[in-house]
mmCIF file of N, CA and C and ligand atoms in Angstrom:
data_model
loop_
_atom_site.group_PDB
_atom_site.id
_atom_site.type_symbol
_atom_site.label_atom_id
_atom_site.label_comp_id
_atom_site.label_asym_id
_atom_site.label_seq_id
_atom_site.Cartn_x
_atom_site.Cartn_y
_atom_site.Cartn_z
ATOM 1 N N MET A 48 15.758 -11.171 -0.764
ATOM 2 C CA MET A 48 15.547 -10.091 0.850
ATOM 3 C C MET A 48 14.327 -9.131 0.091
ATOM 4 N N CYS A 49 13.595 -8.832 0.675
ATOM 5 C CA CYS A 49 12.325 -7.835 0.866
ATOM 6 C C CYS A 49 12.325 -7.048 1.893
ATOM 7 N N ILE A 50 11.928 -5.721 1.759
ATOM 8 C CA ILE A 50 11.988 -4.896 3.148
ATOM 9 C C ILE A 50 10.479 -5.041 3.559
ATOM 10 N N PHE A 51 9.758 -5.365 2.455
ATOM 11 C CA PHE A 51 8.196 -5.534 3.199
ATOM 12 C C PHE A 51 7.719 -6.418 3.628
ATOM 13 N N CYS A 52 8.354 -7.692 3.315
ATOM 14 C CA CYS A 52 8.614 -9.111 3.635
ATOM 15 C C CYS A 52 8.820 -8.914 5.506
ATOM 16 N N ASP A 53 10.126 -8.089 5.133
ATOM 17 C CA ASP A 53 10.667 -7.938 6.860
ATOM 18 C C ASP A 53 9.693 -7.035 7.630
ATOM 19 N N ILE A 54 9.341 -6.157 7.410
ATOM 20 C CA ILE A 54 8.296 -5.316 7.671
ATOM 21 C C ILE A 54 7.132 -6.393 8.199
ATOM 22 N N ILE A 55 6.536 -6.885 7.565
ATOM 23 C CA ILE A 55 5.507 -7.411 7.504
ATOM 24 C C ILE A 55 5.856 -8.466 8.546
ATOM 25 N N LYS A 56 7.246 -9.001 8.606
ATOM 26 C CA LYS A 56 7.511 -10.413 9.905
ATOM 27 C C LYS A 56 7.686 -9.833 10.925
ATOM 28 N N GLY A 57 8.073 -8.262 11.049
ATOM 29 C CA GLY A 57 8.575 -7.743 12.272
ATOM 30 C C GLY A 57 10.220 -7.878 11.987
ATOM 31 N N LYS A 58 10.584 -8.092 11.309
ATOM 32 C CA LYS A 58 11.790 -8.170 11.406
ATOM 33 C C LYS A 58 12.130 -6.498 11.159
ATOM 34 N N LEU A 59 11.475 -5.687 10.554
ATOM 35 C CA LEU A 59 11.847 -4.526 10.407
ATOM 36 C C LEU A 59 10.913 -3.712 11.394
ATOM 37 N N PRO A 60 11.242 -1.956 11.902
ATOM 38 C CA PRO A 60 10.233 -1.450 12.355
ATOM 39 C C PRO A 60 9.713 -0.712 11.442
ATOM 40 N N CYS A 61 8.077 -0.402 11.835
ATOM 41 C CA CYS A 61 7.190 0.283 11.233
ATOM 42 C C CYS A 61 5.733 1.092 11.842
ATOM 43 N N ASP A 62 5.473 2.082 11.407
ATOM 44 C CA ASP A 62 3.946 2.144 12.403
ATOM 45 C C ASP A 62 3.141 1.844 11.461
ATOM 46 N N LYS A 63 2.672 0.495 12.052
ATOM 47 C CA LYS A 63 1.323 -0.502 11.541
ATOM 48 C C LYS A 63 0.243 0.325 12.055
ATOM 49 N N VAL A 64 -0.766 0.428 10.630
ATOM 50 C CA VAL A 64 -2.053 1.144 10.826
ATOM 51 C C VAL A 64 -3.277 -0.481 10.883
ATOM 52 N N TYR A 65 -2.653 -1.353 10.181
ATOM 53 C CA TYR A 65 -4.227 -2.298 10.028
ATOM 54 C C TYR A 65 -3.223 -3.553 9.426
ATOM 55 N N GLU A 66 -3.775 -4.778 10.167
ATOM 56 C CA GLU A 66 -3.166 -6.195 10.231
ATOM 57 C C GLU A 66 -4.135 -6.804 9.894
ATOM 58 N N ASP A 67 -4.272 -7.848 9.071
ATOM 59 C CA ASP A 67 -5.613 -9.106 9.205
ATOM 60 C C ASP A 67 -4.695 -10.218 8.652
ATOM 61 N N GLU A 68 -5.213 -11.528 8.242
ATOM 62 C CA GLU A 68 -4.692 -12.949 7.963
ATOM 63 C C GLU A 68 -3.765 -12.614 6.622
ATOM 64 N N ASN A 69 -4.079 -11.720 5.942
ATOM 65 C CA ASN A 69 -3.515 -11.641 4.380
ATOM 66 C C ASN A 69 -3.229 -10.251 3.946
ATOM 67 N N TYR A 70 -3.439 -9.425 4.643
ATOM 68 C CA TYR A 70 -3.069 -8.112 4.714
ATOM 69 C C TYR A 70 -2.718 -7.368 5.672
ATOM 70 N N PHE A 71 -1.562 -6.192 5.481
ATOM 71 C CA PHE A 71 -0.681 -5.388 6.400
ATOM 72 C C PHE A 71 -0.695 -3.928 5.768
ATOM 73 N N ALA A 72 -0.815 -2.757 6.409
ATOM 74 C CA ALA A 72 -1.055 -1.659 6.287
ATOM 75 C C ALA A 72 0.129 -1.053 7.392
ATOM 76 N N PHE A 73 0.901 0.040 6.743
ATOM 77 C CA PHE A 73 1.892 0.985 7.479
ATOM 78 C C PHE A 73 2.085 2.432 7.168
ATOM 79 N N LYS A 74 2.523 3.331 7.841
ATOM 80 C CA LYS A 74 2.972 4.727 7.062
ATOM 81 C C LYS A 74 4.099 4.655 6.079
ATOM 82 N N ASP A 75 4.221 5.733 5.074
ATOM 83 C CA ASP A 75 5.260 5.648 4.512
ATOM 84 C C ASP A 75 6.070 6.268 4.874
ATOM 85 N N ILE A 76 7.576 5.725 4.856
ATOM 86 C CA ILE A 76 8.271 6.245 5.446
ATOM 87 C C ILE A 76 8.567 7.988 4.686
ATOM 88 N N ARG A 77 8.521 8.186 3.699
ATOM 89 C CA ARG A 77 8.725 9.436 3.103
ATOM 90 C C ARG A 77 7.214 9.733 2.696
ATOM 91 N N PRO A 78 6.188 10.272 3.927
ATOM 92 C CA PRO A 78 4.875 10.674 3.274
ATOM 93 C C PRO A 78 4.877 11.878 2.018
ATOM 94 N N LYS A 79 4.120 11.506 1.243
ATOM 95 C CA LYS A 79 3.722 12.658 0.191
ATOM 96 C C LYS A 79 2.698 13.411 0.378
ATOM 97 N N ALA A 80 2.064 13.194 1.667
ATOM 98 C CA ALA A 80 0.851 13.771 2.058
ATOM 99 C C ALA A 80 0.568 13.479 3.290
ATOM 100 N N PRO A 81 -0.157 14.585 4.127
ATOM 101 C CA PRO A 81 -0.285 13.806 5.499
ATOM 102 C C PRO A 81 -0.870 12.473 6.004
ATOM 103 N N VAL A 82 -1.803 12.102 5.201
ATOM 104 C CA VAL A 82 -2.135 10.650 5.215
ATOM 105 C C VAL A 82 -1.115 9.669 3.759
ATOM 106 N N HIS A 83 -0.243 8.925 4.416
ATOM 107 C CA HIS A 83 0.229 8.237 3.334
ATOM 108 C C HIS A 83 0.517 6.486 3.583
ATOM 109 N N ILE A 84 -0.438 5.807 3.425
ATOM 110 C CA ILE A 84 -0.400 4.677 4.135
ATOM 111 C C ILE A 84 -0.300 3.468 2.833
ATOM 112 N N LEU A 85 0.908 2.594 3.259
ATOM 113 C CA LEU A 85 1.149 1.099 2.076
ATOM 114 C C LEU A 85 0.065 0.072 2.868
ATOM 115 N N ILE A 86 -0.765 -0.179 1.375
ATOM 116 C CA ILE A 86 -1.416 -1.548 2.018
ATOM 117 C C ILE A 86 -0.396 -2.565 1.071
ATOM 118 N N VAL A 87 -0.126 -3.901 1.865
ATOM 119 C CA VAL A 87 0.426 -4.873 1.155
ATOM 120 C C VAL A 87 -0.022 -6.162 1.307
ATOM 121 N N PRO A 88 -0.315 -6.923 0.416
ATOM 122 C CA PRO A 88 -0.435 -8.400 0.661
ATOM 123 C C PRO A 88 0.702 -9.019 1.312
ATOM 124 N N LYS A 89 0.258 -10.387 2.148
ATOM 125 C CA LYS A 89 1.508 -10.848 3.417
ATOM 126 C C LYS A 89 2.240 -11.604 2.064
ATOM 127 N N LYS A 90 1.515 -12.275 1.180
ATOM 128 C CA LYS A 90 2.273 -13.180 0.368
ATOM 129 C C LYS A 90 2.720 -12.180 -0.610
ATOM 130 N N HIS A 91 3.883 -12.672 -1.180
ATOM 131 C CA HIS A 91 5.512 -11.898 -1.840
ATOM 132 C C HIS A 91 4.644 -11.486 -3.316
ATOM 133 N N ILE A 92 4.157 -10.758 -3.497
ATOM 134 C CA ILE A 92 3.618 -10.512 -5.524
ATOM 135 C C ILE A 92 4.706 -9.378 -6.059
ATOM 136 N N GLU A 93 5.481 -9.503 -7.015
ATOM 137 C CA GLU A 93 6.469 -8.461 -7.020
ATOM 138 C C GLU A 93 6.095 -6.824 -7.406
ATOM 139 N N LYS A 94 4.754 -7.099 -8.670
ATOM 140 C CA LYS A 94 3.947 -6.079 -9.105
ATOM 141 C C LYS A 94 2.994 -6.477 -9.345
ATOM 142 N N VAL A 95 2.229 -5.023 -9.791
ATOM 143 C CA VAL A 95 0.594 -5.475 -10.452
ATOM 144 C C VAL A 95 0.861 -6.090 -11.551
ATOM 145 N N ALA A 96 1.915 -5.919 -12.537
ATOM 146 C CA ALA A 96 1.834 -6.789 -13.775
ATOM 147 C C ALA A 96 1.512 -8.086 -13.708
ATOM 148 N N ASP A 97 2.196 -8.719 -12.188
ATOM 149 C CA ASP A 97 2.119 -10.240 -12.115
ATOM 150 C C ASP A 97 0.711 -10.757 -11.617
ATOM 151 N N ILE A 98 -0.096 -9.579 -11.625
ATOM 152 C CA ILE A 98 -1.695 -9.822 -11.259
ATOM 153 C C ILE A 98 -2.568 -10.867 -12.638
ATOM 154 N N ASP A 99 -3.033 -11.928 -12.323
ATOM 155 C CA ASP A 99 -3.426 -12.657 -13.015
ATOM 156 C C ASP A 99 -5.186 -13.096 -12.802
ATOM 157 N N GLY A 100 -5.527 -14.022 -13.577
ATOM 158 C CA GLY A 100 -6.672 -14.636 -13.245
ATOM 159 C C GLY A 100 -6.503 -15.518 -11.935
ATOM 160 N N GLU A 101 -5.288 -15.879 -11.486
ATOM 161 C CA GLU A 101 -5.496 -16.578 -10.139
ATOM 162 C C GLU A 101 -5.371 -15.704 -8.872
ATOM 163 N N ASN A 102 -4.840 -14.859 -9.121
ATOM 164 C CA ASN A 102 -4.515 -13.593 -7.722
ATOM 165 C C ASN A 102 -5.189 -12.440 -7.995
ATOM 166 N N LYS A 103 -6.090 -12.224 -8.737
ATOM 167 C CA LYS A 103 -6.357 -10.898 -9.204
ATOM 168 C C LYS A 103 -7.730 -10.422 -8.127
ATOM 169 N N ASN A 104 -7.900 -11.212 -6.819
ATOM 170 C CA ASN A 104 -8.458 -10.645 -5.598
ATOM 171 C C ASN A 104 -7.853 -9.982 -4.766
ATOM 172 N N VAL A 105 -6.503 -10.167 -5.090
ATOM 173 C CA VAL A 105 -5.833 -9.289 -4.124
ATOM 174 C C VAL A 105 -5.975 -7.758 -4.287
ATOM 175 N N ILE A 106 -6.139 -7.232 -5.489
ATOM 176 C CA ILE A 106 -6.238 -6.026 -5.955
ATOM 177 C C ILE A 106 -7.730 -5.151 -4.989
ATOM 178 N N GLY A 107 -8.675 -6.291 -5.437
ATOM 179 C CA GLY A 107 -9.958 -6.101 -4.528
ATOM 180 C C GLY A 107 -9.811 -5.777 -3.374
ATOM 181 N N ASP A 108 -9.139 -6.858 -2.521
ATOM 182 C CA ASP A 108 -8.983 -7.114 -1.047
ATOM 183 C C ASP A 108 -8.221 -5.536 -0.489
ATOM 184 N N MET A 109 -7.208 -5.189 -1.479
ATOM 185 C CA MET A 109 -6.522 -3.745 -1.023
ATOM 186 C C MET A 109 -6.799 -3.079 -1.047
ATOM 187 N N VAL A 110 -7.899 -2.911 -1.954
ATOM 188 C CA VAL A 110 -8.935 -1.598 -2.229
ATOM 189 C C VAL A 110 -10.110 -1.630 -0.914
ATOM 190 N N VAL A 111 -10.455 -2.878 -0.375
ATOM 191 C CA VAL A 111 -11.099 -2.824 0.325
ATOM 192 C C VAL A 111 -10.824 -2.149 1.897
ATOM 193 N N VAL A 112 -9.194 -2.810 1.944
ATOM 194 C CA VAL A 112 -8.471 -2.300 3.360
ATOM 195 C C VAL A 112 -8.194 -0.826 3.051
ATOM 196 N N ALA A 113 -7.953 -0.106 1.872
ATOM 197 C CA ALA A 113 -7.439 1.165 1.821
ATOM 198 C C ALA A 113 -9.243 2.005 2.477
ATOM 199 N N ASN A 114 -10.133 1.504 1.585
ATOM 200 C CA ASN A 114 -11.101 1.969 2.011
ATOM 201 C C ASN A 114 -11.615 2.191 3.652
ATOM 202 N N ARG A 115 -11.319 1.057 4.159
ATOM 203 C CA ARG A 115 -11.915 0.844 5.357
ATOM 204 C C ARG A 115 -10.118 1.834 6.513
ATOM 205 N N ILE A 116 -9.231 2.016 6.133
ATOM 206 C CA ILE A 116 -8.316 2.915 6.705
ATOM 207 C C ILE A 116 -8.615 4.127 6.519
ATOM 208 N N ALA A 117 -9.402 4.707 5.338
ATOM 209 C CA ALA A 117 -9.351 5.980 4.631
ATOM 210 C C ALA A 117 -10.826 6.030 6.023
ATOM 211 N N LYS A 118 -11.634 5.694 6.398
ATOM 212 C CA LYS A 118 -12.902 5.847 7.517
ATOM 213 C C LYS A 118 -11.798 5.819 8.651
ATOM 214 N N ASP A 119 -11.218 4.762 8.869
ATOM 215 C CA ASP A 119 -10.591 5.057 10.449
ATOM 216 C C ASP A 119 -9.630 6.397 10.199
ATOM 217 N N LEU A 120 -9.478 6.714 9.300
ATOM 218 C CA LEU A 120 -8.559 8.101 9.480
ATOM 219 C C LEU A 120 -9.318 9.138 9.017
ATOM 220 N N ASP A 121 -10.518 9.058 8.924
ATOM 221 C CA ASP A 121 -11.658 10.064 8.794
ATOM 222 C C ASP A 121 -11.076 11.026 7.577
ATOM 223 N N ILE A 122 -10.600 10.540 6.362
ATOM 224 C CA ILE A 122 -10.640 11.122 5.369
ATOM 225 C C ILE A 122 -11.593 10.387 4.074
ATOM 226 N N ASP A 123 -12.207 9.728 4.295
ATOM 227 C CA ASP A 123 -13.314 9.245 3.324
ATOM 228 C C ASP A 123 -14.136 10.441 2.799
ATOM 229 N N LYS A 124 -14.618 11.395 3.762
ATOM 230 C CA LYS A 124 -15.451 12.461 2.781
ATOM 231 C C LYS A 124 -14.713 13.395 2.021
ATOM 232 N N SER A 125 -13.235 13.664 2.856
ATOM 233 C CA SER A 125 -12.787 14.626 2.072
ATOM 234 C C SER A 125 -11.967 14.013 0.767
ATOM 235 N N GLY A 126 -11.912 13.039 0.755
ATOM 236 C CA GLY A 126 -11.074 12.143 -0.633
ATOM 237 C C GLY A 126 -9.585 11.788 -0.346
ATOM 238 N N TYR A 127 -9.451 10.932 -1.288
ATOM 239 C CA TYR A 127 -7.893 10.291 -0.898
ATOM 240 C C TYR A 127 -7.591 9.546 -2.622
ATOM 241 N N ARG A 128 -6.473 9.339 -2.229
ATOM 242 C CA ARG A 128 -5.600 8.334 -3.706
ATOM 243 C C ARG A 128 -5.382 7.551 -3.511
ATOM 244 N N LEU A 129 -5.122 6.619 -4.599
ATOM 245 C CA LEU A 129 -4.937 5.152 -4.733
ATOM 246 C C LEU A 129 -4.008 4.865 -5.847
ATOM 247 N N VAL A 130 -2.981 4.747 -5.221
ATOM 248 C CA VAL A 130 -2.095 4.527 -6.224
ATOM 249 C C VAL A 130 -1.344 3.224 -6.397
ATOM 250 N N ILE A 131 -0.912 2.440 -7.647
ATOM 251 C CA ILE A 131 0.086 1.415 -7.615
ATOM 252 C C ILE A 131 1.231 1.663 -8.766
ATOM 253 N N ASN A 132 2.316 1.465 -8.344
ATOM 254 C CA ASN A 132 3.500 1.890 -9.362
ATOM 255 C C ASN A 132 4.146 0.929 -9.900
ATOM 256 N N ASN A 133 4.262 0.445 -11.141
ATOM 257 C CA ASN A 133 4.651 -0.593 -11.722
ATOM 258 C C ASN A 133 5.481 -0.099 -12.811
ATOM 259 N N GLY A 134 6.989 -0.702 -12.130
ATOM 260 C CA GLY A 134 8.203 -0.793 -13.147
ATOM 261 C C GLY A 134 8.863 0.509 -12.981
ATOM 262 N N PRO A 135 10.090 0.481 -13.465
ATOM 263 C CA PRO A 135 10.832 1.603 -13.422
ATOM 264 C C PRO A 135 10.268 3.354 -13.878
ATOM 265 N N ASP A 136 9.475 2.921 -14.942
ATOM 266 C CA ASP A 136 8.867 4.350 -15.500
ATOM 267 C C ASP A 136 7.944 5.060 -14.644
ATOM 268 N N ALA A 137 7.290 4.061 -13.783
ATOM 269 C CA ALA A 137 6.353 4.615 -12.555
ATOM 270 C C ALA A 137 7.122 4.975 -11.436
ATOM 271 N N GLY A 138 8.508 4.650 -11.451
ATOM 272 C CA GLY A 138 9.097 4.634 -10.015
ATOM 273 C C GLY A 138 9.206 3.701 -8.884
ATOM 274 N N GLN A 139 8.466 2.752 -9.352
ATOM 275 C CA GLN A 139 8.477 1.883 -8.268
ATOM 276 C C GLN A 139 9.848 1.280 -7.574
ATOM 277 N N GLU A 140 9.809 1.523 -6.618
ATOM 278 C CA GLU A 140 10.957 1.484 -5.382
ATOM 279 C C GLU A 140 11.283 -0.198 -4.827
ATOM 280 N N VAL A 141 10.108 -0.093 -4.553
ATOM 281 C CA VAL A 141 10.258 -1.542 -3.653
ATOM 282 C C VAL A 141 9.068 -2.306 -4.761
ATOM 283 N N TYR A 142 9.504 -3.631 -4.751
ATOM 284 C CA TYR A 142 9.430 -4.841 -5.714
ATOM 285 C C TYR A 142 8.507 -5.912 -4.833
ATOM 286 N N HIS A 143 7.588 -5.294 -3.902
ATOM 287 C CA HIS A 143 6.607 -5.732 -3.213
ATOM 288 C C HIS A 143 5.198 -5.139 -3.358
ATOM 289 N N LEU A 144 4.215 -5.862 -3.882
ATOM 290 C CA LEU A 144 3.074 -5.098 -4.361
ATOM 291 C C LEU A 144 2.557 -4.345 -3.373
ATOM 292 N N HIS A 145 2.131 -2.964 -3.516
ATOM 293 C CA HIS A 145 2.074 -2.094 -2.634
ATOM 294 C C HIS A 145 0.969 -0.982 -3.367
ATOM 295 N N LEU A 146 0.007 -0.702 -2.634
ATOM 296 C CA LEU A 146 -1.148 0.013 -2.716
ATOM 297 C C LEU A 146 -0.965 1.074 -1.858
ATOM 298 N N HIS A 147 -0.439 2.466 -2.642
ATOM 299 C CA HIS A 147 -0.310 4.092 -1.659
ATOM 300 C C HIS A 147 -2.104 4.370 -1.575
ATOM 301 N N LEU A 148 -2.331 4.792 -0.358
ATOM 302 C CA LEU A 148 -3.519 5.610 0.175
ATOM 303 C C LEU A 148 -3.017 6.846 0.464
ATOM 304 N N MET A 149 -3.277 7.931 0.240
ATOM 305 C CA MET A 149 -2.940 9.105 0.436
ATOM 306 C C MET A 149 -4.095 9.921 0.290
ATOM 307 N N GLY A 150 -3.720 10.936 1.336
ATOM 308 C CA GLY A 150 -5.297 11.994 1.218
ATOM 309 C C GLY A 150 -4.844 13.360 2.765
ATOM 310 N N GLY A 151 -5.390 13.884 2.779
ATOM 311 C CA GLY A 151 -5.071 14.674 4.122
ATOM 312 C C GLY A 151 -5.054 16.225 3.364
ATOM 313 N N LYS A 152 -5.050 16.375 2.186
ATOM 314 C CA LYS A 152 -4.755 17.528 1.677
ATOM 315 C C LYS A 152 -5.089 17.759 0.003
ATOM 316 N N ARG A 153 -5.373 18.758 -0.503
ATOM 317 C CA ARG A 153 -5.599 18.793 -1.667
ATOM 318 C C ARG A 153 -4.471 18.202 -2.716
ATOM 319 N N MET A 154 -4.589 17.435 -3.706
ATOM 320 C CA MET A 154 -3.413 17.152 -4.604
ATOM 321 C C MET A 154 -4.128 17.209 -6.082
ATOM 322 N N ILE A 155 -3.082 18.698 -6.356
ATOM 323 C CA ILE A 155 -3.127 19.153 -7.384
ATOM 324 C C ILE A 155 -2.999 18.495 -8.827
ATOM 325 N N PHE A 156 -2.311 17.401 -8.516
ATOM 326 C CA PHE A 156 -1.612 16.616 -9.781
ATOM 327 C C PHE A 156 -2.233 15.372 -10.437
ATOM 328 N N ALA A 157 -2.946 15.602 -11.311
ATOM 329 C CA ALA A 157 -4.400 14.813 -11.742
ATOM 330 C C ALA A 157 -3.228 13.915 -12.965
ATOM 331 N N ALA A 158 -3.669 12.408 -12.705
ATOM 332 C CA ALA A 158 -2.868 11.628 -13.560
ATOM 333 C C ALA A 158 -3.654 11.599 -15.032
HETATM 334 P P1 DGP B 350 7.233 2.450 -4.848
HETATM 335 O O1 DGP B 350 7.654 4.090 -5.345
HETATM 336 O O2 DGP B 350 5.572 2.488 -5.047
HETATM 337 O O3 DGP B 350 7.728 1.369 -4.843
HETATM 338 O O4 DGP B 350 7.039 3.292 -3.223
HETATM 339 C C1 DGP B 350 7.887 2.866 -2.274
HETATM 340 C C2 DGP B 350 7.185 3.575 -0.899
HETATM 341 O O5 DGP B 350 7.841 3.012 0.267
HETATM 342 C C3 DGP B 350 7.886 4.620 -1.037
HETATM 343 O O6 DGP B 350 7.041 5.866 -0.985
HETATM 344 C C4 DGP B 350 8.900 5.020 0.160
HETATM 345 C C5 DGP B 350 8.585 3.615 1.239
HETATM 346 N N1 DGP B 350 9.131 2.825 2.043
HETATM 347 C C6 DGP B 350 10.752 2.584 1.262
HETATM 348 N N2 DGP B 350 11.241 1.776 2.389
HETATM 349 C C7 DGP B 350 10.551 1.967 3.324
HETATM 350 C C8 DGP B 350 10.793 1.475 4.417
HETATM 351 O O7 DGP B 350 11.495 0.717 5.041
HETATM 352 N N3 DGP B 350 9.703 1.537 5.215
HETATM 353 C C9 DGP B 350 8.403 2.279 5.148
HETATM 354 N N4 DGP B 350 7.379 2.573 6.062
HETATM 355 N N5 DGP B 350 8.278 2.722 4.177
HETATM 356 C C10 DGP B 350 9.193 2.806 3.011
#
């Protein structure tokens, strides 16, 4: 069972902001910034550590989707942060690969 797979299939509700054949994006349920969107591949990949030579396009594709959403939501000029958490020490909570798009405020924490 995967909550993000259920969201993608419409079995669980979400605030959808984008969908195409291979990708889906929705508002994070616990936003850490005024804009906090999760971009996910429809194909279930657990984590960024599972990206290899076969599926590396997924990362670039998710960034393209994030950039497009940032423009649509008018944070492309003010700036935004893209984050992928991998595994326990990074605080990964949901084991379906997702890219966090956060913006709309000045973020003081610098990685
Ligand atoms: P991460 O720590 O990188 O695995 O982030 C998972 C994010 O997913 C976290 O910010 C909260 C969000 N999240 C968890 N469950 C749900 C849900 O059911 N709906 C939505 N919209 N977001 C969720």
